[in-house]
Amino acid sequence: MANRGTRNVGLVVVIAVAAAVAVAMLLSALFGSGLPTIGAQEGGERLRVTTTTGMIADLAANIGGDRVEATALMGPGVDPHLYKPSAGDVGKLEEADLILYNGLELEGRMTDILVQVARSGRPTVAVAESIPEEELREPPEFAGRFDPHVWFDVTLWKLAAQRVMEGLTEAEPASEALFQANLDAYLPQLDELDRYVRDEVARIPEGQRVLITAHDAFGYFGAQYGMEVRGLQGTSTASEASAGDVQALAELIAERRLPAIFVESSVPQATIEAVREAVRSRGFEVVIGGSLFSDAMGETGTPQGTYLGMVRHNVDTIVTALTAPPVAAAP
C-alpha cells in the first residue's frame, strides 16, 4: 500500500533545475513576508479561500455561501499535473485565510509549495486526503501513489465536501452553523447527480461501456458506475504515450468495434487523433465522441463551469456517443 506521507512530500517526477529554482524563489517570497493574520474577518469581510482547481472552488462556494470568496488558481482548460505556479499565485496564497487543494499529487509541480505552506502553519487542507485509503485507486502504472481524480466518483466527492466544510469551520468557527446548513443543502444535489449518472450509464449497451480518453482520469468514474476505462496516457499527463500504446489501443477499439473515443478539455487532442488514424488503418472508423471535462471545469458562468454541470455534461456526452451505432468502415 502506498505511503501517503512520503507521497505528498516528493514531487510527481524529477523537476528540471530551472523549475526547482523557480519553486525556491516562490517559497522565499511566500514565507519571507511573514504570515498574515488568519481568520480575522473584521467588518464583515468574507473569508478568502484560495483553491488549486475549479472543482474545489465550486465546493467552497457552495458550502461557504455568502461568507466565502473562493478563487481557483487553475482556470478552465488548465492541466493541474503540469501547472507551473506563478508569482501571482504567491500573492493569492499570501492573501488567503484558507487554502484548499486536492492532494494525492494532482497538483504536480505545485505539490512542494503546498506541502511547505501547510508546514508553515497556514490553514491548508488537502481535501482528497480525507478519503479512506481503501476507497482510493492505486493503478499499477502509478505504483506507490493513489489516483488523485476522486471527483469523478460522486460518492467520494461527498466526503471531500465534508472536509471542505470542516476546513471552513476551522478557519471561521463563528460560521459553523451556516457552513453545515449549506453542506446539508448541497449533499442532496450530489445524491441526485449520483443517481443520474447511474441511470444514464445503464442506457449504454454492456459491450460498449468502454470509455477511452487521452489520459486515465476517469478510473473512479468507471469503478463506481460500471464502465471499463482506458486512457492513452497514464494517471498523470506528465507521462507520455508511446507508439506502442497508440497501436495497442487502436487494436482494442477495432476488435471490439467501439463507436467513439473522447478528447479532454485540458489535454491536447493530437494523441487521440493519432489513435483514430491507427484505428482507420485497421479498416474501422471510430469517431471523436466529444470533449470531456477531466482535470478542469468549463468556463465560469456556463453550466459546465460548476461541478454538477461538468459531470452532467460528461455523462450526456459519453452516453450519446456510446449508444450510437458504429459508423461505416473506412474504405
mmCIF file with all atom_site columns, C-alpha atoms in Angstrom, residues 114-236:
data_model
loop_
_atom_site.group_PDB
_atom_site.id
_atom_site.type_symbol
_atom_site.label_atom_id
_atom_site.label_alt_id
_atom_site.label_comp_id
_atom_site.label_asym_id
_atom_site.label_entity_id
_atom_site.label_seq_id
_atom_site.pdbx_PDB_ins_code
_atom_site.Cartn_x
_atom_site.Cartn_y
_atom_site.Cartn_z
_atom_site.occupancy
_atom_site.B_iso_or_equiv
_atom_site.pdbx_formal_charge
_atom_site.auth_seq_id
_atom_site.auth_comp_id
_atom_site.auth_asym_id
_atom_site.auth_atom_id
_atom_site.pdbx_PDB_model_num
ATOM 1   C CA . LEU A 1 114 ? 1.600   23.355 -0.936  1.00 0.00 ? 114 LEU A CA 1
ATOM 2   C CA . VAL A 1 115 ? 3.306   20.980 1.484   1.00 0.00 ? 115 VAL A CA 1
ATOM 3   C CA . GLN A 1 116 ? 5.612   23.762 2.678   1.00 0.00 ? 116 GLN A CA 1
ATOM 4   C CA . VAL A 1 117 ? 2.650   26.118 3.111   1.00 0.00 ? 117 VAL A CA 1
ATOM 5   C CA . ALA A 1 118 ? 0.882   23.531 5.264   1.00 0.00 ? 118 ALA A CA 1
ATOM 6   C CA . ARG A 1 119 ? 4.007   23.017 7.373   1.00 0.00 ? 119 ARG A CA 1
ATOM 7   C CA . SER A 1 120 ? 4.242   26.763 7.967   1.00 0.00 ? 120 SER A CA 1
ATOM 8   C CA . GLY A 1 121 ? 1.031   26.658 9.973   1.00 0.00 ? 121 GLY A CA 1
ATOM 9   C CA . ARG A 1 122 ? -1.115  28.443 7.436   1.00 0.00 ? 122 ARG A CA 1
ATOM 10  C CA . PRO A 1 123 ? -4.629  26.867 7.306   1.00 0.00 ? 123 PRO A CA 1
ATOM 11  C CA . THR A 1 124 ? -4.281  24.417 4.433   1.00 0.00 ? 124 THR A CA 1
ATOM 12  C CA . VAL A 1 125 ? -6.454  21.408 3.611   1.00 0.00 ? 125 VAL A CA 1
ATOM 13  C CA . ALA A 1 126 ? -5.851  18.602 1.092   1.00 0.00 ? 126 ALA A CA 1
ATOM 14  C CA . VAL A 1 127 ? -9.488  17.676 0.558   1.00 0.00 ? 127 VAL A CA 1
ATOM 15  C CA . ALA A 1 128 ? -8.965  14.326 -1.203  1.00 0.00 ? 128 ALA A CA 1
ATOM 16  C CA . GLU A 1 129 ? -6.716  13.044 1.538   1.00 0.00 ? 129 GLU A CA 1
ATOM 17  C CA . SER A 1 130 ? -9.669  12.811 3.904   1.00 0.00 ? 130 SER A CA 1
ATOM 18  C CA . ILE A 1 131 ? -10.930 9.872  1.849   1.00 0.00 ? 131 ILE A CA 1
ATOM 19  C CA . PRO A 1 132 ? -10.104 6.474  3.408   1.00 0.00 ? 132 PRO A CA 1
ATOM 20  C CA . GLU A 1 133 ? -7.254  4.723  1.632   1.00 0.00 ? 133 GLU A CA 1
ATOM 21  C CA . GLU A 1 134 ? -9.374  1.644  0.980   1.00 0.00 ? 134 GLU A CA 1
ATOM 22  C CA . GLU A 1 135 ? -11.614 3.817  -1.214  1.00 0.00 ? 135 GLU A CA 1
ATOM 23  C CA . LEU A 1 136 ? -8.705  5.084  -3.321  1.00 0.00 ? 136 LEU A CA 1
ATOM 24  C CA . ARG A 1 137 ? -7.363  3.599  -6.539  1.00 0.00 ? 137 ARG A CA 1
ATOM 25  C CA . GLU A 1 138 ? -3.713  2.619  -6.811  1.00 0.00 ? 138 GLU A CA 1
ATOM 26  C CA . PRO A 1 139 ? -3.205  1.954  -10.540 1.00 0.00 ? 139 PRO A CA 1
ATOM 27  C CA . PRO A 1 140 ? -0.285  -0.333 -11.496 1.00 0.00 ? 140 PRO A CA 1
ATOM 28  C CA . GLU A 1 141 ? 1.319   2.373  -13.636 1.00 0.00 ? 141 GLU A CA 1
ATOM 29  C CA . PHE A 1 142 ? 1.089   4.775  -10.682 1.00 0.00 ? 142 PHE A CA 1
ATOM 30  C CA . ALA A 1 143 ? 2.834   2.410  -8.281  1.00 0.00 ? 143 ALA A CA 1
ATOM 31  C CA . GLY A 1 144 ? 3.240   3.714  -4.752  1.00 0.00 ? 144 GLY A CA 1
ATOM 32  C CA . ARG A 1 145 ? 0.741   6.517  -5.229  1.00 0.00 ? 145 ARG A CA 1
ATOM 33  C CA . PHE A 1 146 ? -3.003  6.943  -5.433  1.00 0.00 ? 146 PHE A CA 1
ATOM 34  C CA . ASP A 1 147 ? -5.076  8.144  -8.363  1.00 0.00 ? 147 ASP A CA 1
ATOM 35  C CA . PRO A 1 148 ? -5.996  11.754 -7.487  1.00 0.00 ? 148 PRO A CA 1
ATOM 36  C CA . HIS A 1 149 ? -9.088  12.093 -9.740  1.00 0.00 ? 149 HIS A CA 1
ATOM 37  C CA . VAL A 1 150 ? -11.559 11.356 -6.945  1.00 0.00 ? 150 VAL A CA 1
ATOM 38  C CA . TRP A 1 151 ? -14.204 13.888 -8.057  1.00 0.00 ? 151 TRP A CA 1
ATOM 39  C CA . PHE A 1 152 ? -15.484 11.541 -10.789 1.00 0.00 ? 152 PHE A CA 1
ATOM 40  C CA . ASP A 1 153 ? -16.955 9.273  -8.133  1.00 0.00 ? 153 ASP A CA 1
ATOM 41  C CA . VAL A 1 154 ? -19.730 11.469 -6.780  1.00 0.00 ? 154 VAL A CA 1
ATOM 42  C CA . THR A 1 155 ? -19.941 9.416  -3.581  1.00 0.00 ? 155 THR A CA 1
ATOM 43  C CA . LEU A 1 156 ? -16.286 10.217 -2.846  1.00 0.00 ? 156 LEU A CA 1
ATOM 44  C CA . TRP A 1 157 ? -16.780 13.877 -3.684  1.00 0.00 ? 157 TRP A CA 1
ATOM 45  C CA . LYS A 1 158 ? -19.346 13.987 -0.892  1.00 0.00 ? 158 LYS A CA 1
ATOM 46  C CA . LEU A 1 159 ? -16.512 13.104 1.503   1.00 0.00 ? 159 LEU A CA 1
ATOM 47  C CA . ALA A 1 160 ? -14.435 15.920 0.035   1.00 0.00 ? 160 ALA A CA 1
ATOM 48  C CA . ALA A 1 161 ? -17.365 18.278 0.581   1.00 0.00 ? 161 ALA A CA 1
ATOM 49  C CA . GLN A 1 162 ? -17.477 17.292 4.235   1.00 0.00 ? 162 GLN A CA 1
ATOM 50  C CA . ARG A 1 163 ? -13.757 18.046 4.561   1.00 0.00 ? 163 ARG A CA 1
ATOM 51  C CA . VAL A 1 164 ? -14.213 21.446 2.944   1.00 0.00 ? 164 VAL A CA 1
ATOM 52  C CA . MET A 1 165 ? -16.955 22.255 5.456   1.00 0.00 ? 165 MET A CA 1
ATOM 53  C CA . GLU A 1 166 ? -14.627 21.268 8.290   1.00 0.00 ? 166 GLU A CA 1
ATOM 54  C CA . GLY A 1 167 ? -11.826 23.388 6.849   1.00 0.00 ? 167 GLY A CA 1
ATOM 55  C CA . LEU A 1 168 ? -14.071 26.422 6.548   1.00 0.00 ? 168 LEU A CA 1
ATOM 56  C CA . THR A 1 169 ? -15.263 25.930 10.114  1.00 0.00 ? 169 THR A CA 1
ATOM 57  C CA . GLU A 1 170 ? -11.684 25.687 11.385  1.00 0.00 ? 170 GLU A CA 1
ATOM 58  C CA . ALA A 1 171 ? -10.925 28.983 9.631   1.00 0.00 ? 171 ALA A CA 1
ATOM 59  C CA . GLU A 1 172 ? -14.081 30.730 10.867  1.00 0.00 ? 172 GLU A CA 1
ATOM 60  C CA . PRO A 1 173 ? -15.731 28.887 13.784  1.00 0.00 ? 173 PRO A CA 1
ATOM 61  C CA . ALA A 1 174 ? -18.431 31.530 14.194  1.00 0.00 ? 174 ALA A CA 1
ATOM 62  C CA . SER A 1 175 ? -19.970 30.492 10.864  1.00 0.00 ? 175 SER A CA 1
ATOM 63  C CA . GLU A 1 176 ? -20.129 26.760 11.588  1.00 0.00 ? 176 GLU A CA 1
ATOM 64  C CA . ALA A 1 177 ? -23.938 26.627 11.589  1.00 0.00 ? 177 ALA A CA 1
ATOM 65  C CA . LEU A 1 178 ? -24.101 28.368 8.212   1.00 0.00 ? 178 LEU A CA 1
ATOM 66  C CA . PHE A 1 179 ? -21.480 26.096 6.665   1.00 0.00 ? 179 PHE A CA 1
ATOM 67  C CA . GLN A 1 180 ? -23.225 22.992 7.989   1.00 0.00 ? 180 GLN A CA 1
ATOM 68  C CA . ALA A 1 181 ? -26.600 24.169 6.679   1.00 0.00 ? 181 ALA A CA 1
ATOM 69  C CA . ASN A 1 182 ? -25.123 24.850 3.249   1.00 0.00 ? 182 ASN A CA 1
ATOM 70  C CA . LEU A 1 183 ? -23.494 21.421 3.201   1.00 0.00 ? 183 LEU A CA 1
ATOM 71  C CA . ASP A 1 184 ? -26.788 19.814 4.199   1.00 0.00 ? 184 ASP A CA 1
ATOM 72  C CA . ALA A 1 185 ? -28.462 21.584 1.278   1.00 0.00 ? 185 ALA A CA 1
ATOM 73  C CA . TYR A 1 186 ? -25.734 20.612 -1.208  1.00 0.00 ? 186 TYR A CA 1
ATOM 74  C CA . LEU A 1 187 ? -25.391 16.908 -0.390  1.00 0.00 ? 187 LEU A CA 1
ATOM 75  C CA . PRO A 1 188 ? -28.862 16.011 -1.765  1.00 0.00 ? 188 PRO A CA 1
ATOM 76  C CA . GLN A 1 189 ? -27.832 17.619 -5.059  1.00 0.00 ? 189 GLN A CA 1
ATOM 77  C CA . LEU A 1 190 ? -24.832 15.298 -5.147  1.00 0.00 ? 190 LEU A CA 1
ATOM 78  C CA . ASP A 1 191 ? -27.089 12.338 -4.367  1.00 0.00 ? 191 ASP A CA 1
ATOM 79  C CA . GLU A 1 192 ? -29.345 13.314 -7.261  1.00 0.00 ? 192 GLU A CA 1
ATOM 80  C CA . LEU A 1 193 ? -26.314 13.614 -9.540  1.00 0.00 ? 193 LEU A CA 1
ATOM 81  C CA . ASP A 1 194 ? -25.098 10.175 -8.482  1.00 0.00 ? 194 ASP A CA 1
ATOM 82  C CA . ARG A 1 195 ? -28.484 8.650  -9.385  1.00 0.00 ? 195 ARG A CA 1
ATOM 83  C CA . TYR A 1 196 ? -28.488 10.470 -12.719 1.00 0.00 ? 196 TYR A CA 1
ATOM 84  C CA . VAL A 1 197 ? -25.075 9.087  -13.651 1.00 0.00 ? 197 VAL A CA 1
ATOM 85  C CA . ARG A 1 198 ? -26.101 5.525  -12.776 1.00 0.00 ? 198 ARG A CA 1
ATOM 86  C CA . ASP A 1 199 ? -29.358 5.735  -14.725 1.00 0.00 ? 199 ASP A CA 1
ATOM 87  C CA . GLU A 1 200 ? -27.705 7.221  -17.802 1.00 0.00 ? 200 GLU A CA 1
ATOM 88  C CA . VAL A 1 201 ? -24.768 4.803  -17.924 1.00 0.00 ? 201 VAL A CA 1
ATOM 89  C CA . ALA A 1 202 ? -27.252 1.918  -17.709 1.00 0.00 ? 202 ALA A CA 1
ATOM 90  C CA . ARG A 1 203 ? -28.569 3.009  -21.115 1.00 0.00 ? 203 ARG A CA 1
ATOM 91  C CA . ILE A 1 204 ? -25.277 2.103  -22.805 1.00 0.00 ? 204 ILE A CA 1
ATOM 92  C CA . PRO A 1 205 ? -25.175 -1.462 -24.195 1.00 0.00 ? 205 PRO A CA 1
ATOM 93  C CA . GLU A 1 206 ? -22.922 -3.528 -21.941 1.00 0.00 ? 206 GLU A CA 1
ATOM 94  C CA . GLY A 1 207 ? -20.472 -4.332 -24.721 1.00 0.00 ? 207 GLY A CA 1
ATOM 95  C CA . GLN A 1 208 ? -19.997 -0.636 -25.430 1.00 0.00 ? 208 GLN A CA 1
ATOM 96  C CA . ARG A 1 209 ? -19.423 0.550  -21.870 1.00 0.00 ? 209 ARG A CA 1
ATOM 97  C CA . VAL A 1 210 ? -15.803 1.366  -22.632 1.00 0.00 ? 210 VAL A CA 1
ATOM 98  C CA . LEU A 1 211 ? -14.552 4.907  -22.062 1.00 0.00 ? 211 LEU A CA 1
ATOM 99  C CA . ILE A 1 212 ? -11.374 5.768  -23.971 1.00 0.00 ? 212 ILE A CA 1
ATOM 100 C CA . THR A 1 213 ? -9.771  9.135  -23.286 1.00 0.00 ? 213 THR A CA 1
ATOM 101 C CA . ALA A 1 214 ? -6.446  10.928 -23.580 1.00 0.00 ? 214 ALA A CA 1
ATOM 102 C CA . HIS A 1 215 ? -5.318  10.085 -20.047 1.00 0.00 ? 215 HIS A CA 1
ATOM 103 C CA . ASP A 1 216 ? -6.576  7.892  -17.232 1.00 0.00 ? 216 ASP A CA 1
ATOM 104 C CA . ALA A 1 217 ? -8.622  10.492 -15.367 1.00 0.00 ? 217 ALA A CA 1
ATOM 105 C CA . PHE A 1 218 ? -11.851 8.500  -15.234 1.00 0.00 ? 218 PHE A CA 1
ATOM 106 C CA . GLY A 1 219 ? -10.829 5.436  -13.241 1.00 0.00 ? 219 GLY A CA 1
ATOM 107 C CA . TYR A 1 220 ? -13.047 6.308  -10.273 1.00 0.00 ? 220 TYR A CA 1
ATOM 108 C CA . PHE A 1 221 ? -15.921 7.002  -12.639 1.00 0.00 ? 221 PHE A CA 1
ATOM 109 C CA . GLY A 1 222 ? -15.539 3.588  -14.243 1.00 0.00 ? 222 GLY A CA 1
ATOM 110 C CA . ALA A 1 223 ? -15.182 1.734  -10.952 1.00 0.00 ? 223 ALA A CA 1
ATOM 111 C CA . GLN A 1 224 ? -18.263 3.344  -9.407  1.00 0.00 ? 224 GLN A CA 1
ATOM 112 C CA . TYR A 1 225 ? -20.561 3.384  -12.423 1.00 0.00 ? 225 TYR A CA 1
ATOM 113 C CA . GLY A 1 226 ? -19.655 0.174  -14.219 1.00 0.00 ? 226 GLY A CA 1
ATOM 114 C CA . MET A 1 227 ? -17.540 1.261  -17.165 1.00 0.00 ? 227 MET A CA 1
ATOM 115 C CA . GLU A 1 228 ? -14.232 -0.042 -18.437 1.00 0.00 ? 228 GLU A CA 1
ATOM 116 C CA . VAL A 1 229 ? -11.833 2.886  -18.729 1.00 0.00 ? 229 VAL A CA 1
ATOM 117 C CA . ARG A 1 230 ? -8.758  3.094  -20.930 1.00 0.00 ? 230 ARG A CA 1
ATOM 118 C CA . GLY A 1 231 ? -6.514  6.133  -21.043 1.00 0.00 ? 231 GLY A CA 1
ATOM 119 C CA . LEU A 1 232 ? -3.839  6.586  -23.680 1.00 0.00 ? 232 LEU A CA 1
ATOM 120 C CA . GLN A 1 233 ? -1.579  8.232  -21.135 1.00 0.00 ? 233 GLN A CA 1
ATOM 121 C CA . GLY A 1 234 ? -1.369  7.139  -17.532 1.00 0.00 ? 234 GLY A CA 1
ATOM 122 C CA . THR A 1 235 ? -2.983  8.676  -14.479 1.00 0.00 ? 235 THR A CA 1
ATOM 123 C CA . SER A 1 236 ? -0.790  11.762 -14.854 1.00 0.00 ? 236 SER A CA 1
#
